[in-house]
PDB file of C-alpha atoms and ligand atoms in Angstrom:
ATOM      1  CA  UNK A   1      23.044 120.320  95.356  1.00 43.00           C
ATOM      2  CA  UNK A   2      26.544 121.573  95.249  1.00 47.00           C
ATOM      3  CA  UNK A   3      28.952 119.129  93.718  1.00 43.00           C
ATOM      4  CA  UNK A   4      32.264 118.291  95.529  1.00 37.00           C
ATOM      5  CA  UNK A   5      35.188 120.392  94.360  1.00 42.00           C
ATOM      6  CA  UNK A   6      32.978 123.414  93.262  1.00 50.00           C
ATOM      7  CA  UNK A   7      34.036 126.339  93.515  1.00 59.00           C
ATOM      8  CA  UNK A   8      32.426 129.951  94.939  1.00 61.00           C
ATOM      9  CA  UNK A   9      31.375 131.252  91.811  1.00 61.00           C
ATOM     10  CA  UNK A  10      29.036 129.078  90.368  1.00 65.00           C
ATOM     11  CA  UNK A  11      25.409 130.661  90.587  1.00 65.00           C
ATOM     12  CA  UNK A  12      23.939 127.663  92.140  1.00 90.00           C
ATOM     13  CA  UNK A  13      26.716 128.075  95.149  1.00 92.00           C
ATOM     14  CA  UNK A  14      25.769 131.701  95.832  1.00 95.00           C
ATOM     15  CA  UNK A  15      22.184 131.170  96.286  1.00 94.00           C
ATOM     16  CA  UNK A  16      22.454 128.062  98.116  1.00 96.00           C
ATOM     17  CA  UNK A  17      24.704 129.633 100.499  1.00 97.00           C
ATOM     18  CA  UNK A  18      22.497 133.092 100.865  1.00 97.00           C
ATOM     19  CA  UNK A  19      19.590 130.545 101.381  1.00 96.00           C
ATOM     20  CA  UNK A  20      21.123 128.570 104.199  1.00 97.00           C
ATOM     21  CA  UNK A  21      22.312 132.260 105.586  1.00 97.00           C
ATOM     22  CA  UNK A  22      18.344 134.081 105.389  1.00 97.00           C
ATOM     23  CA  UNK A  23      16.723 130.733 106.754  1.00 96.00           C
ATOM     24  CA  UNK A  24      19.032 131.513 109.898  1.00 96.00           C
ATOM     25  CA  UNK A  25      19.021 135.420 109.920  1.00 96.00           C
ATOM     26  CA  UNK A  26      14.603 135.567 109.703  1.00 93.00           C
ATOM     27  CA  UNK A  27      13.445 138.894 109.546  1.00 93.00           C
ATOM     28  CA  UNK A  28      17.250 140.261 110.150  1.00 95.00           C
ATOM     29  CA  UNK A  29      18.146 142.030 107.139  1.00 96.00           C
ATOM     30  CA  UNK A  30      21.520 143.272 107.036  1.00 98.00           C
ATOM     31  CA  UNK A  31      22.655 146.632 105.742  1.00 97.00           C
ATOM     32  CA  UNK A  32      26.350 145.860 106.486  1.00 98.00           C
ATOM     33  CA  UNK A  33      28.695 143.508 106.472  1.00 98.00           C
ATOM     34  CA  UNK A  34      31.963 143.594 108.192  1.00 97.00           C
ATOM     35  CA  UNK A  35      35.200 141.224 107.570  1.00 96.00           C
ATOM     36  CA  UNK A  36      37.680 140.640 110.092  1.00 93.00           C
ATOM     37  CA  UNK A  37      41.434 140.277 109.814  1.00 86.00           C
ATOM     38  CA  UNK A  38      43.837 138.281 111.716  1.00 73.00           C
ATOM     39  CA  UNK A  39      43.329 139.251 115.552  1.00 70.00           C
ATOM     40  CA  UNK A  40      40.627 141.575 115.136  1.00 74.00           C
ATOM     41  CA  UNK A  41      37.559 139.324 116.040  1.00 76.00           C
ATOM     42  CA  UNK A  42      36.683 141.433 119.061  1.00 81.00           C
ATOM     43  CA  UNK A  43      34.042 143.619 117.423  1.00 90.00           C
ATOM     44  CA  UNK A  44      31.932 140.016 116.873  1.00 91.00           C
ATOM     45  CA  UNK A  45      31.649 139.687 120.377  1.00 91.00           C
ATOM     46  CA  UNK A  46      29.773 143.691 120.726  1.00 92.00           C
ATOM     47  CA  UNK A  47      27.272 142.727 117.757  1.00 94.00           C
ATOM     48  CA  UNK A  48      23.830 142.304 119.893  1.00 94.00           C
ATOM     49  CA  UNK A  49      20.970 139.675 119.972  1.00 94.00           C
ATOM     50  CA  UNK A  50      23.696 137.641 117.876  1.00 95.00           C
ATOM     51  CA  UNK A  51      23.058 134.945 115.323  1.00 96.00           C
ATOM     52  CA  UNK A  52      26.025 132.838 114.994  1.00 96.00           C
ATOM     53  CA  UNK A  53      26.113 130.946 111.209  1.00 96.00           C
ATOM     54  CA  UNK A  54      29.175 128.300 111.448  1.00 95.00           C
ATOM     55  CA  UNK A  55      30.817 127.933 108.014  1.00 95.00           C
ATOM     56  CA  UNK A  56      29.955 124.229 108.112  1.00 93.00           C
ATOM     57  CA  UNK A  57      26.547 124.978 107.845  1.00 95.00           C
ATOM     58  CA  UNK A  58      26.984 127.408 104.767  1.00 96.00           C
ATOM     59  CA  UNK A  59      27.076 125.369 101.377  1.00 95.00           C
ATOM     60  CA  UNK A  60      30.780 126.269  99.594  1.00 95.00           C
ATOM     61  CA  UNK A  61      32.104 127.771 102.768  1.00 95.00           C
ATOM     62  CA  UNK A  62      35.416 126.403 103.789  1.00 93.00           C
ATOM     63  CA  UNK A  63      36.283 125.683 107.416  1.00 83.00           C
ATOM     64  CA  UNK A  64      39.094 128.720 107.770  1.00 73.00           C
ATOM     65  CA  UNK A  65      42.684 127.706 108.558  1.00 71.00           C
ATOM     66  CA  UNK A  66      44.534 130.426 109.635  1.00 61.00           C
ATOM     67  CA  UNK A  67      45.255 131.004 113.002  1.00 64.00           C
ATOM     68  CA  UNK A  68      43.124 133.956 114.776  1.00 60.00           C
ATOM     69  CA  UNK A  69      40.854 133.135 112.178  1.00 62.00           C
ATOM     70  CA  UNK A  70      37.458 131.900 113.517  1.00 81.00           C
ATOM     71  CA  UNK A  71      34.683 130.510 110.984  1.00 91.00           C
ATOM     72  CA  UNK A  72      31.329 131.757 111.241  1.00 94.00           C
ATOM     73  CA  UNK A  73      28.720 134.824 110.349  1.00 96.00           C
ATOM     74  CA  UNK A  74      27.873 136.678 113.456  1.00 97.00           C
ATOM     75  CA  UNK A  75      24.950 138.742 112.734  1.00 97.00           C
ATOM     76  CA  UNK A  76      22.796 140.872 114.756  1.00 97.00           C
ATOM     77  CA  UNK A  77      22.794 144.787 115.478  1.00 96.00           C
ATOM     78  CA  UNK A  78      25.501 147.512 116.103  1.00 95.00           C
ATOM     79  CA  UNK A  79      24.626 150.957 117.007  1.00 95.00           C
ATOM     80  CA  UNK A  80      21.188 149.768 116.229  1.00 95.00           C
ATOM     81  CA  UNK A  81      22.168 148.999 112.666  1.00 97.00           C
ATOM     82  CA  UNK A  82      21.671 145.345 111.287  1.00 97.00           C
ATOM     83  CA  UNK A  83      24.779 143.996 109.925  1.00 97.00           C
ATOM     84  CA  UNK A  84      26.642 140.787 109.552  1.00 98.00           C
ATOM     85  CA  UNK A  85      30.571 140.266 110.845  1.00 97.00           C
ATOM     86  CA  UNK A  86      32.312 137.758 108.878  1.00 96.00           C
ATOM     87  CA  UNK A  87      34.832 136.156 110.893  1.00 93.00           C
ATOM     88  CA  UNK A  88      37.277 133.875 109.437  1.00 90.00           C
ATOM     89  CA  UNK A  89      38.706 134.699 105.601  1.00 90.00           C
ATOM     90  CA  UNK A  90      39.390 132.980 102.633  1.00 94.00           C
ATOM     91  CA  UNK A  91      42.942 133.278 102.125  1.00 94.00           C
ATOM     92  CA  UNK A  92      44.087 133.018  98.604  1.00 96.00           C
ATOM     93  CA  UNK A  93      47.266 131.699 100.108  1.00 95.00           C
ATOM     94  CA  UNK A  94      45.556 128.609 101.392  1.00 92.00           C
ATOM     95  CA  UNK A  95      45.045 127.338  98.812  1.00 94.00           C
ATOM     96  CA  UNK A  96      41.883 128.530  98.093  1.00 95.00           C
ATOM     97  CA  UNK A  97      40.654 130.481  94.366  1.00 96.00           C
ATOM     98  CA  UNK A  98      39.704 134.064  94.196  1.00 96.00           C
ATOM     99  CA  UNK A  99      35.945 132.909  94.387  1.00 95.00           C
ATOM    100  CA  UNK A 100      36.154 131.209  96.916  1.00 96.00           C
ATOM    101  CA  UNK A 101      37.543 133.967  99.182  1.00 96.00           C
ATOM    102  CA  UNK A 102      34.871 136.220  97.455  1.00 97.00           C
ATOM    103  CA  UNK A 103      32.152 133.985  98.243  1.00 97.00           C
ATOM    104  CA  UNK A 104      30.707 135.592 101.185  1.00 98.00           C
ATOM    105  CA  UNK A 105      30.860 139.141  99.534  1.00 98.00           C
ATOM    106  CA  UNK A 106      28.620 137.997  96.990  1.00 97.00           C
ATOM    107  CA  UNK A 107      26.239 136.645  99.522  1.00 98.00           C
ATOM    108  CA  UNK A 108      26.133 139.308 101.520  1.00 98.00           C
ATOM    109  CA  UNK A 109      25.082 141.420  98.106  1.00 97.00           C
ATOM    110  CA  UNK A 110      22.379 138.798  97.854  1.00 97.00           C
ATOM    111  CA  UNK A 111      21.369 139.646 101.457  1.00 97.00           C
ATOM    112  CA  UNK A 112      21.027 142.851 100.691  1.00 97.00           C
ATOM    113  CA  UNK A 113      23.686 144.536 102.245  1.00 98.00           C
ATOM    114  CA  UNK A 114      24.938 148.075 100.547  1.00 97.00           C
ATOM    115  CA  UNK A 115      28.227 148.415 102.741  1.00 98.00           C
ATOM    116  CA  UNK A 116      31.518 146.466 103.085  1.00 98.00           C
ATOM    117  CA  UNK A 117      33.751 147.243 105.545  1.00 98.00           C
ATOM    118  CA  UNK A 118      36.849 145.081 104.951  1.00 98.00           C
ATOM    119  CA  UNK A 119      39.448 144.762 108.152  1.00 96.00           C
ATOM    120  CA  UNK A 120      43.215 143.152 107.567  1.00 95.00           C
ATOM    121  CA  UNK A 121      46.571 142.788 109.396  1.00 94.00           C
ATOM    122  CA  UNK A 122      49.890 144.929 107.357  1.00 95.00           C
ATOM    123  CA  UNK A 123      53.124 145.266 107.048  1.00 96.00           C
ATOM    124  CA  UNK A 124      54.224 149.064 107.368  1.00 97.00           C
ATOM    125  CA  UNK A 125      55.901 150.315 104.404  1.00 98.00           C
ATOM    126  CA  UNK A 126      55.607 153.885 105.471  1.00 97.00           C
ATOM    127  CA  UNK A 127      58.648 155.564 107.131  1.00 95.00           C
ATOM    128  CA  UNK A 128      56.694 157.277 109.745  1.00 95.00           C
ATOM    129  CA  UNK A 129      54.649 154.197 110.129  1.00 95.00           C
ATOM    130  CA  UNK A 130      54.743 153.647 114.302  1.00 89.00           C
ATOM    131  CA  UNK A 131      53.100 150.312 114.307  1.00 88.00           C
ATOM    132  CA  UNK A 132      50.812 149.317 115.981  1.00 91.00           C
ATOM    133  CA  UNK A 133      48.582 152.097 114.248  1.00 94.00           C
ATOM    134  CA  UNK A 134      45.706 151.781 112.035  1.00 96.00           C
ATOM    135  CA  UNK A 135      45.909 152.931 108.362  1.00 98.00           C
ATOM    136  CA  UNK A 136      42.541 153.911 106.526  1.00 98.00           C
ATOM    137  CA  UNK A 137      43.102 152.109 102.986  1.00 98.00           C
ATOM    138  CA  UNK A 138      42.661 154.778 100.302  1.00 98.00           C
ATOM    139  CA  UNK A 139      43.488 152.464  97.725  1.00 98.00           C
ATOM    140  CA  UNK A 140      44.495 149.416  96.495  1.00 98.00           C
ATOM    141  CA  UNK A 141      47.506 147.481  94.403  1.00 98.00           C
ATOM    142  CA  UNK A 142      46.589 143.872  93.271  1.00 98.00           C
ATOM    143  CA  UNK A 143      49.780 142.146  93.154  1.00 98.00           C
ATOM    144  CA  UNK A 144      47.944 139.119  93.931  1.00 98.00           C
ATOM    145  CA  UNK A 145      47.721 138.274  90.126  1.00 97.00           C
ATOM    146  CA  UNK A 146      43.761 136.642  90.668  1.00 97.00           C
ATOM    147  CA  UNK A 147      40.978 138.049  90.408  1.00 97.00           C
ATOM    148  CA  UNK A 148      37.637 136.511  91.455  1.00 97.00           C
ATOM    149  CA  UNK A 149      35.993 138.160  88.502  1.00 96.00           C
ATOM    150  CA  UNK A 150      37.866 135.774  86.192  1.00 95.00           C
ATOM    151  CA  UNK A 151      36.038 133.610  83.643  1.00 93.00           C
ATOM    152  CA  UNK A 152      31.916 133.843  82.829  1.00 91.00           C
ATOM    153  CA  UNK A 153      30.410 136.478  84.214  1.00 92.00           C
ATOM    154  CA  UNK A 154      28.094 135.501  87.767  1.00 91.00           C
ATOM    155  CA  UNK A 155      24.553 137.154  87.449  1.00 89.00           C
ATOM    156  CA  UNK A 156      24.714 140.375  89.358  1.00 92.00           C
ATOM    157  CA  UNK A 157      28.105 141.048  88.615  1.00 94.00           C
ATOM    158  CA  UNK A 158      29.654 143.546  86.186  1.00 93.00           C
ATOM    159  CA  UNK A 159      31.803 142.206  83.401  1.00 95.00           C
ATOM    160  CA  UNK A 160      34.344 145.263  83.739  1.00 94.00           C
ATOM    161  CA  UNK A 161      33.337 147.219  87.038  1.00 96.00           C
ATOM    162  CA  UNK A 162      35.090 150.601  87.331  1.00 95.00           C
ATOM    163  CA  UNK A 163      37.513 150.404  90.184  1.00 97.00           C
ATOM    164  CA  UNK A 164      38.199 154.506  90.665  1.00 96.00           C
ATOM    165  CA  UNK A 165      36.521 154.763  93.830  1.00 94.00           C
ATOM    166  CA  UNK A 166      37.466 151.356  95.299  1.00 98.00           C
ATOM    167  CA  UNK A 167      37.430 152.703  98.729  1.00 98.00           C
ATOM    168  CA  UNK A 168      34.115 155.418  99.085  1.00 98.00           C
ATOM    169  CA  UNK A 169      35.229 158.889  99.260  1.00 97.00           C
ATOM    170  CA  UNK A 170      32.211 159.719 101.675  1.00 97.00           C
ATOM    171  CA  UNK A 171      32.848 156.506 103.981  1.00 97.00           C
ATOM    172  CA  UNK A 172      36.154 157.624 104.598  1.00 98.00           C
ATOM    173  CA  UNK A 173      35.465 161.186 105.379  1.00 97.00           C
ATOM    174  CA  UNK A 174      33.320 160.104 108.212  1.00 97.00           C
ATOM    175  CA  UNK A 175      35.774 157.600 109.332  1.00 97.00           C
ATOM    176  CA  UNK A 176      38.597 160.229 109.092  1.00 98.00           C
ATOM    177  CA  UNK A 177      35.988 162.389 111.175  1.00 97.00           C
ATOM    178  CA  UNK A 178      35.501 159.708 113.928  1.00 97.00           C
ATOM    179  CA  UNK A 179      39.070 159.043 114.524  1.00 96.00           C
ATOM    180  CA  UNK A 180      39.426 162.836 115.030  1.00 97.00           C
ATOM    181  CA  UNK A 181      36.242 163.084 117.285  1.00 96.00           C
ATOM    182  CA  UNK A 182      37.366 160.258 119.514  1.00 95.00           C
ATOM    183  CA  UNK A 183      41.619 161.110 119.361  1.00 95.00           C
ATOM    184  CA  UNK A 184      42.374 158.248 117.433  1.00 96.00           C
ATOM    185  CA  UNK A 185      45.845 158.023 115.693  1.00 96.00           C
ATOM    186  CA  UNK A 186      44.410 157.390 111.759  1.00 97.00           C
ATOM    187  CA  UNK A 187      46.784 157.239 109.007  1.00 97.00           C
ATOM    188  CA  UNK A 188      45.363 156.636 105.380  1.00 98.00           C
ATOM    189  CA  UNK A 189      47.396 155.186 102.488  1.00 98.00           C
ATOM    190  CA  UNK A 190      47.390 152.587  99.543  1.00 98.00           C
ATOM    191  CA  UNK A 191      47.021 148.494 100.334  1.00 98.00           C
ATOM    192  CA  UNK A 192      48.995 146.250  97.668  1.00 98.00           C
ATOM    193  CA  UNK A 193      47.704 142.719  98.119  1.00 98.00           C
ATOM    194  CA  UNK A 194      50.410 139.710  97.631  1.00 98.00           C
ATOM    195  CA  UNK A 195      49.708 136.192  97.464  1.00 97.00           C
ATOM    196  CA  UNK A 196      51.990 135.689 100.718  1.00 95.00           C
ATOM    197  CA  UNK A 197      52.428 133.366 102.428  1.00 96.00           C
ATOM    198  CA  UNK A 198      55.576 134.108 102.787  1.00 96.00           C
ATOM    199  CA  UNK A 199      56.286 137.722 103.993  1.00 95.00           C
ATOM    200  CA  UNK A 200      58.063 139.814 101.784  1.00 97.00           C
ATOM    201  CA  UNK A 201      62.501 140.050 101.219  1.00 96.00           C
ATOM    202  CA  UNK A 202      63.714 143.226 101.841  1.00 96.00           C
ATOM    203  CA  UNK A 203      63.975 143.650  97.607  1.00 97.00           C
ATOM    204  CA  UNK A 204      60.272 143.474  97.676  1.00 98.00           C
ATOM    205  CA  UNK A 205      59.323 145.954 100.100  1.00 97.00           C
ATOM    206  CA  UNK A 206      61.760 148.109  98.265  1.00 97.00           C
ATOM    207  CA  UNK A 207      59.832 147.758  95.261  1.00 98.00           C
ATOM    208  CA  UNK A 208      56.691 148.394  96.406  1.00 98.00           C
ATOM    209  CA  UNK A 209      57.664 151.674  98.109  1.00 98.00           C
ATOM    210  CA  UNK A 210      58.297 152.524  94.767  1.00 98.00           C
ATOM    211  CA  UNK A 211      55.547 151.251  93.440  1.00 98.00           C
ATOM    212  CA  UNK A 212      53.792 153.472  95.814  1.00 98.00           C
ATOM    213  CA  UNK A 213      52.505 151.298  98.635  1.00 98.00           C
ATOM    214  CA  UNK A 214      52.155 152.595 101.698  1.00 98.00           C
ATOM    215  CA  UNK A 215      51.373 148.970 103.440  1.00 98.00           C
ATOM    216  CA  UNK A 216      51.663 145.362 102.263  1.00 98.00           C
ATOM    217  CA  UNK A 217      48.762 142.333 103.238  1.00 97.00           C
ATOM    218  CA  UNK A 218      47.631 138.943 102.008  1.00 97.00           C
ATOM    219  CA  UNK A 219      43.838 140.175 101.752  1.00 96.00           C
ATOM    220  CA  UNK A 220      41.145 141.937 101.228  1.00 98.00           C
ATOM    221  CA  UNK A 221      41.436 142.581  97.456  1.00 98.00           C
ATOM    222  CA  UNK A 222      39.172 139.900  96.379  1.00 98.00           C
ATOM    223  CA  UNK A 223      36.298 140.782  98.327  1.00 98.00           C
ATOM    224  CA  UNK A 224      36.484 144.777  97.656  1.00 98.00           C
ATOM    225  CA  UNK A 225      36.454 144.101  93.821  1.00 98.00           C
ATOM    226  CA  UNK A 226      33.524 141.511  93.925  1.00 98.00           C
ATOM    227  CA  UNK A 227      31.850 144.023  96.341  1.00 98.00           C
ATOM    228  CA  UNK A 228      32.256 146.769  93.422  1.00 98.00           C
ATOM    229  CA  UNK A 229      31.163 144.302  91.027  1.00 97.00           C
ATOM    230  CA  UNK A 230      27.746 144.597  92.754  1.00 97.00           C
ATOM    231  CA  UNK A 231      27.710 148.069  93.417  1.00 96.00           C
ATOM    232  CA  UNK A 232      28.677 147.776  96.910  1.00 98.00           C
ATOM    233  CA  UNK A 233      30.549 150.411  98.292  1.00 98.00           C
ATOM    234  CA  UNK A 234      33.609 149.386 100.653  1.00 98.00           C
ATOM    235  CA  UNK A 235      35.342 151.512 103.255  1.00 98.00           C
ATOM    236  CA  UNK A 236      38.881 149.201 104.695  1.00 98.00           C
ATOM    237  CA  UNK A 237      41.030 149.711 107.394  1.00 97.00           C
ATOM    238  CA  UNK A 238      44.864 148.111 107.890  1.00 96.00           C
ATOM    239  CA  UNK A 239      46.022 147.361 111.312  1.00 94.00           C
ATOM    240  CA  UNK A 240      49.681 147.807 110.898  1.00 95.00           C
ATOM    241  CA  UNK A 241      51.083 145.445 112.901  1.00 92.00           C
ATOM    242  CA  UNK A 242      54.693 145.576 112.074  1.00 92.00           C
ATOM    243  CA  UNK A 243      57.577 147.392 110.011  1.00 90.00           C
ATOM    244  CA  UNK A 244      57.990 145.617 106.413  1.00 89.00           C
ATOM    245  CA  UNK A 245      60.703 143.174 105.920  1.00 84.00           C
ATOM    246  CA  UNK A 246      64.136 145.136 105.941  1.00 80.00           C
ATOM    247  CA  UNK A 247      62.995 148.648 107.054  1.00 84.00           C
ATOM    248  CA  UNK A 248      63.754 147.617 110.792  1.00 83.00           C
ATOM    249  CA  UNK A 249      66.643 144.987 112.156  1.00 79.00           C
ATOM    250  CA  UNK A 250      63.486 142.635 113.313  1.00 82.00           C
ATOM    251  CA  UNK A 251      62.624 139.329 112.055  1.00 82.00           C
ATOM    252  CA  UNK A 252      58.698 139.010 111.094  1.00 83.00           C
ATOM    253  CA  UNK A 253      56.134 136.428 112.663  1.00 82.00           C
ATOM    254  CA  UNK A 254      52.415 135.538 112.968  1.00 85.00           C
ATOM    255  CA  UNK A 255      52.310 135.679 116.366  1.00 83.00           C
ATOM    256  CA  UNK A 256      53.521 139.310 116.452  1.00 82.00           C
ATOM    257  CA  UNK A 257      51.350 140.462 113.936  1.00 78.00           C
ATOM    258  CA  UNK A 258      47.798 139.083 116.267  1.00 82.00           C
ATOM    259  CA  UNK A 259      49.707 140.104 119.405  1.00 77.00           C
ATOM    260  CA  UNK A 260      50.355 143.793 117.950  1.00 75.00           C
ATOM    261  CA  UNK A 261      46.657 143.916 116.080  1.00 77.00           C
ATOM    262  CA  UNK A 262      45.303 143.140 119.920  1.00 79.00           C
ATOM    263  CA  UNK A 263      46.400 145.938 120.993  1.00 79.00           C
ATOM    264  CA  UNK A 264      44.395 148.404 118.422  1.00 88.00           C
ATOM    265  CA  UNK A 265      41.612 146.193 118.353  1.00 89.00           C
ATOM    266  CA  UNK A 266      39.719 148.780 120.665  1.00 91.00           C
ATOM    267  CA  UNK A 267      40.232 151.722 118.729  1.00 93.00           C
ATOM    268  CA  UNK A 268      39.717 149.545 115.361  1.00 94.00           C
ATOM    269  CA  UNK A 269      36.178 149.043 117.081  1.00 93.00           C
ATOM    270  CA  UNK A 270      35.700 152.325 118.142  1.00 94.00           C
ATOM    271  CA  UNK A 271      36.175 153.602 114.624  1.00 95.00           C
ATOM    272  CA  UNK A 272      34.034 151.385 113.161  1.00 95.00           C
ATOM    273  CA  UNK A 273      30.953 151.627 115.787  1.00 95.00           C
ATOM    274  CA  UNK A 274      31.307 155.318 114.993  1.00 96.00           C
ATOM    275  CA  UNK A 275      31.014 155.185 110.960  1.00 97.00           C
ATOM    276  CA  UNK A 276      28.366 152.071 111.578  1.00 97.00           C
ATOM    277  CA  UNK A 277      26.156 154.400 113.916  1.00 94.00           C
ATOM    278  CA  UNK A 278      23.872 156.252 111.447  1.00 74.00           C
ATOM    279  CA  UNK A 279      24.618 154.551 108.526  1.00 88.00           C
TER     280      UNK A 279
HETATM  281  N1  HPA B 301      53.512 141.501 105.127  1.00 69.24           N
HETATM  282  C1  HPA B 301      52.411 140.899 104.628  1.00 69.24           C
HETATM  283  N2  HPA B 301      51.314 140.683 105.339  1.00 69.24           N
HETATM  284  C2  HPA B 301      51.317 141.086 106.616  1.00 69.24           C
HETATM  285  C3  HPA B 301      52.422 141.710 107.201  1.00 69.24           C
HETATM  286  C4  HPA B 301      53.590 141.920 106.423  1.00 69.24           C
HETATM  287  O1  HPA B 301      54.617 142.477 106.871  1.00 69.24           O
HETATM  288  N3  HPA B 301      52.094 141.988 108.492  1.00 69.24           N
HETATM  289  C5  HPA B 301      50.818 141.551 108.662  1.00 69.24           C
HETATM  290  N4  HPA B 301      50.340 140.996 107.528  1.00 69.24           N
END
């Protein structure tokens, strides 16, 4: 049994979760697993003959608490491939340790699954960012300052995985591809990863256009580096929702971040059906 106050990492969590997660997928084996950001749950609603997995029912899953979160495993098939939609994060900024938001990444590795494809809500660093647009991540900058890798090493991970191609070269090709087959607007650039949850002062965003970011999140970080840990290759799109603190004359919020990620939720989808189908 899992002992109150444990975190993700543990072995005995990982396989007690994957085992609660088989005994309700059957003979569904996924191939893919895909994370949602904030205000991009549609694409759980297109996955067909669905199994839905509440986080309650998951040992060492947390109930999610942000809002547009939801918090359960929707798996099934898309495009005719099996795959598993994770919607509702682990943010590190609630509260929760790097594990713990890495948790389901390492399951999914468990299950089986060879391909991550990690979703998230940014701030546009970019001058000729146009939000809302989505931004293929090329790469990443952990200015998050955890890392779920931290401390003795989980079976099945590396100790020191290399982190050169954290974002597969092929993967993006074909999403780059898609977005040109179907007209979508596709920008690619570099992800750094804060602790948030504060968004940024305008001194911050200044550094980090220096630093060479091209958008700034709360996410996704942990889960791409415990997916490389495992061998999993990742592929990540940003939904840039909004202009970074101080590049424009408005004021940030929440609710304009999901409101602005609704409205490329369709094309988000349509990317991803297209780099799913044939996979
Ligand atoms: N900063 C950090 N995270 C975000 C932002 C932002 O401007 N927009 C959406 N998520």
């Amino acid at each position: 049994m899992i002992e109150k106050g444990e975190t993700g990492k543990g072995k005995g969590v990982i396989e007690e979760a994957t085992s609660a997660v088989a005994r309700r997928l059957g003979a569904l084996k996924p191939r893919v697993a895909i994370v949602l950001g904030s205000g991009l749950g549609g694409i759980a609603d297109a996955v067909r003959d669905a199994v839905r997995v509440p986080y309650r029912e998951i040992p060492g899953f947390p109930e999610p608490g942000a809002p547009g979160h939801k918090g359960e495993l929707v798996a099934g098939t898309l495009e005719g491939v099996p795959l598993v939609v994770q919607s509702g994060r682990f943010h590190l900024y609630e509260g929760h340790a790097a594990e713990v938001a890495a948790l389901p990444t390492r399951v999914f590795a468990r299950l089986g699954v060879e391909t991550q494809i990690v979703t998230n809500a940014a701030g546009g660093i970019r001058h000729t960012f146009r939000p809302p647009t989505l931004m293929l991540i090329a790469d990443h900058i952990n200015l998050m300052f955890r890392n779920p890798l931290v401390g003795l090493v989980v079976e099945g991970d590396q100790r020191f995985p290399d982190m050169s191609d954290p974002y597969d070269a092929g993967l993006r090709a074909r999403a780059r591809a898609v977005a040109q087959a179907e007209g979508i607007p596709l920008e690619e650039g570099v992800y750094a990863a804060l602790l948030g949850p504060s968004f940024e002062t305008p001194a911050e965003i200044r550094m980090l256009e220096r630093l060479g970011a091209d958008a700034v999140g709360m996410s996704t970080v942990p889960e791409v580096i415990a997916a490389r840990a495992r061998g999993m290759r990742c592929l990540g799109f940003s939904s840039v929702t909004n202009i970074a603190a101080g590049l424009s004359a408005q004021t940030l919020s929440h609710a304009e971040v999901l409101e602005a990620g609704a409205r490329v939720a369709g094309q988000l989808e349509r990317l991803i059906r297209g780099v799913v189908k044939g996979l």
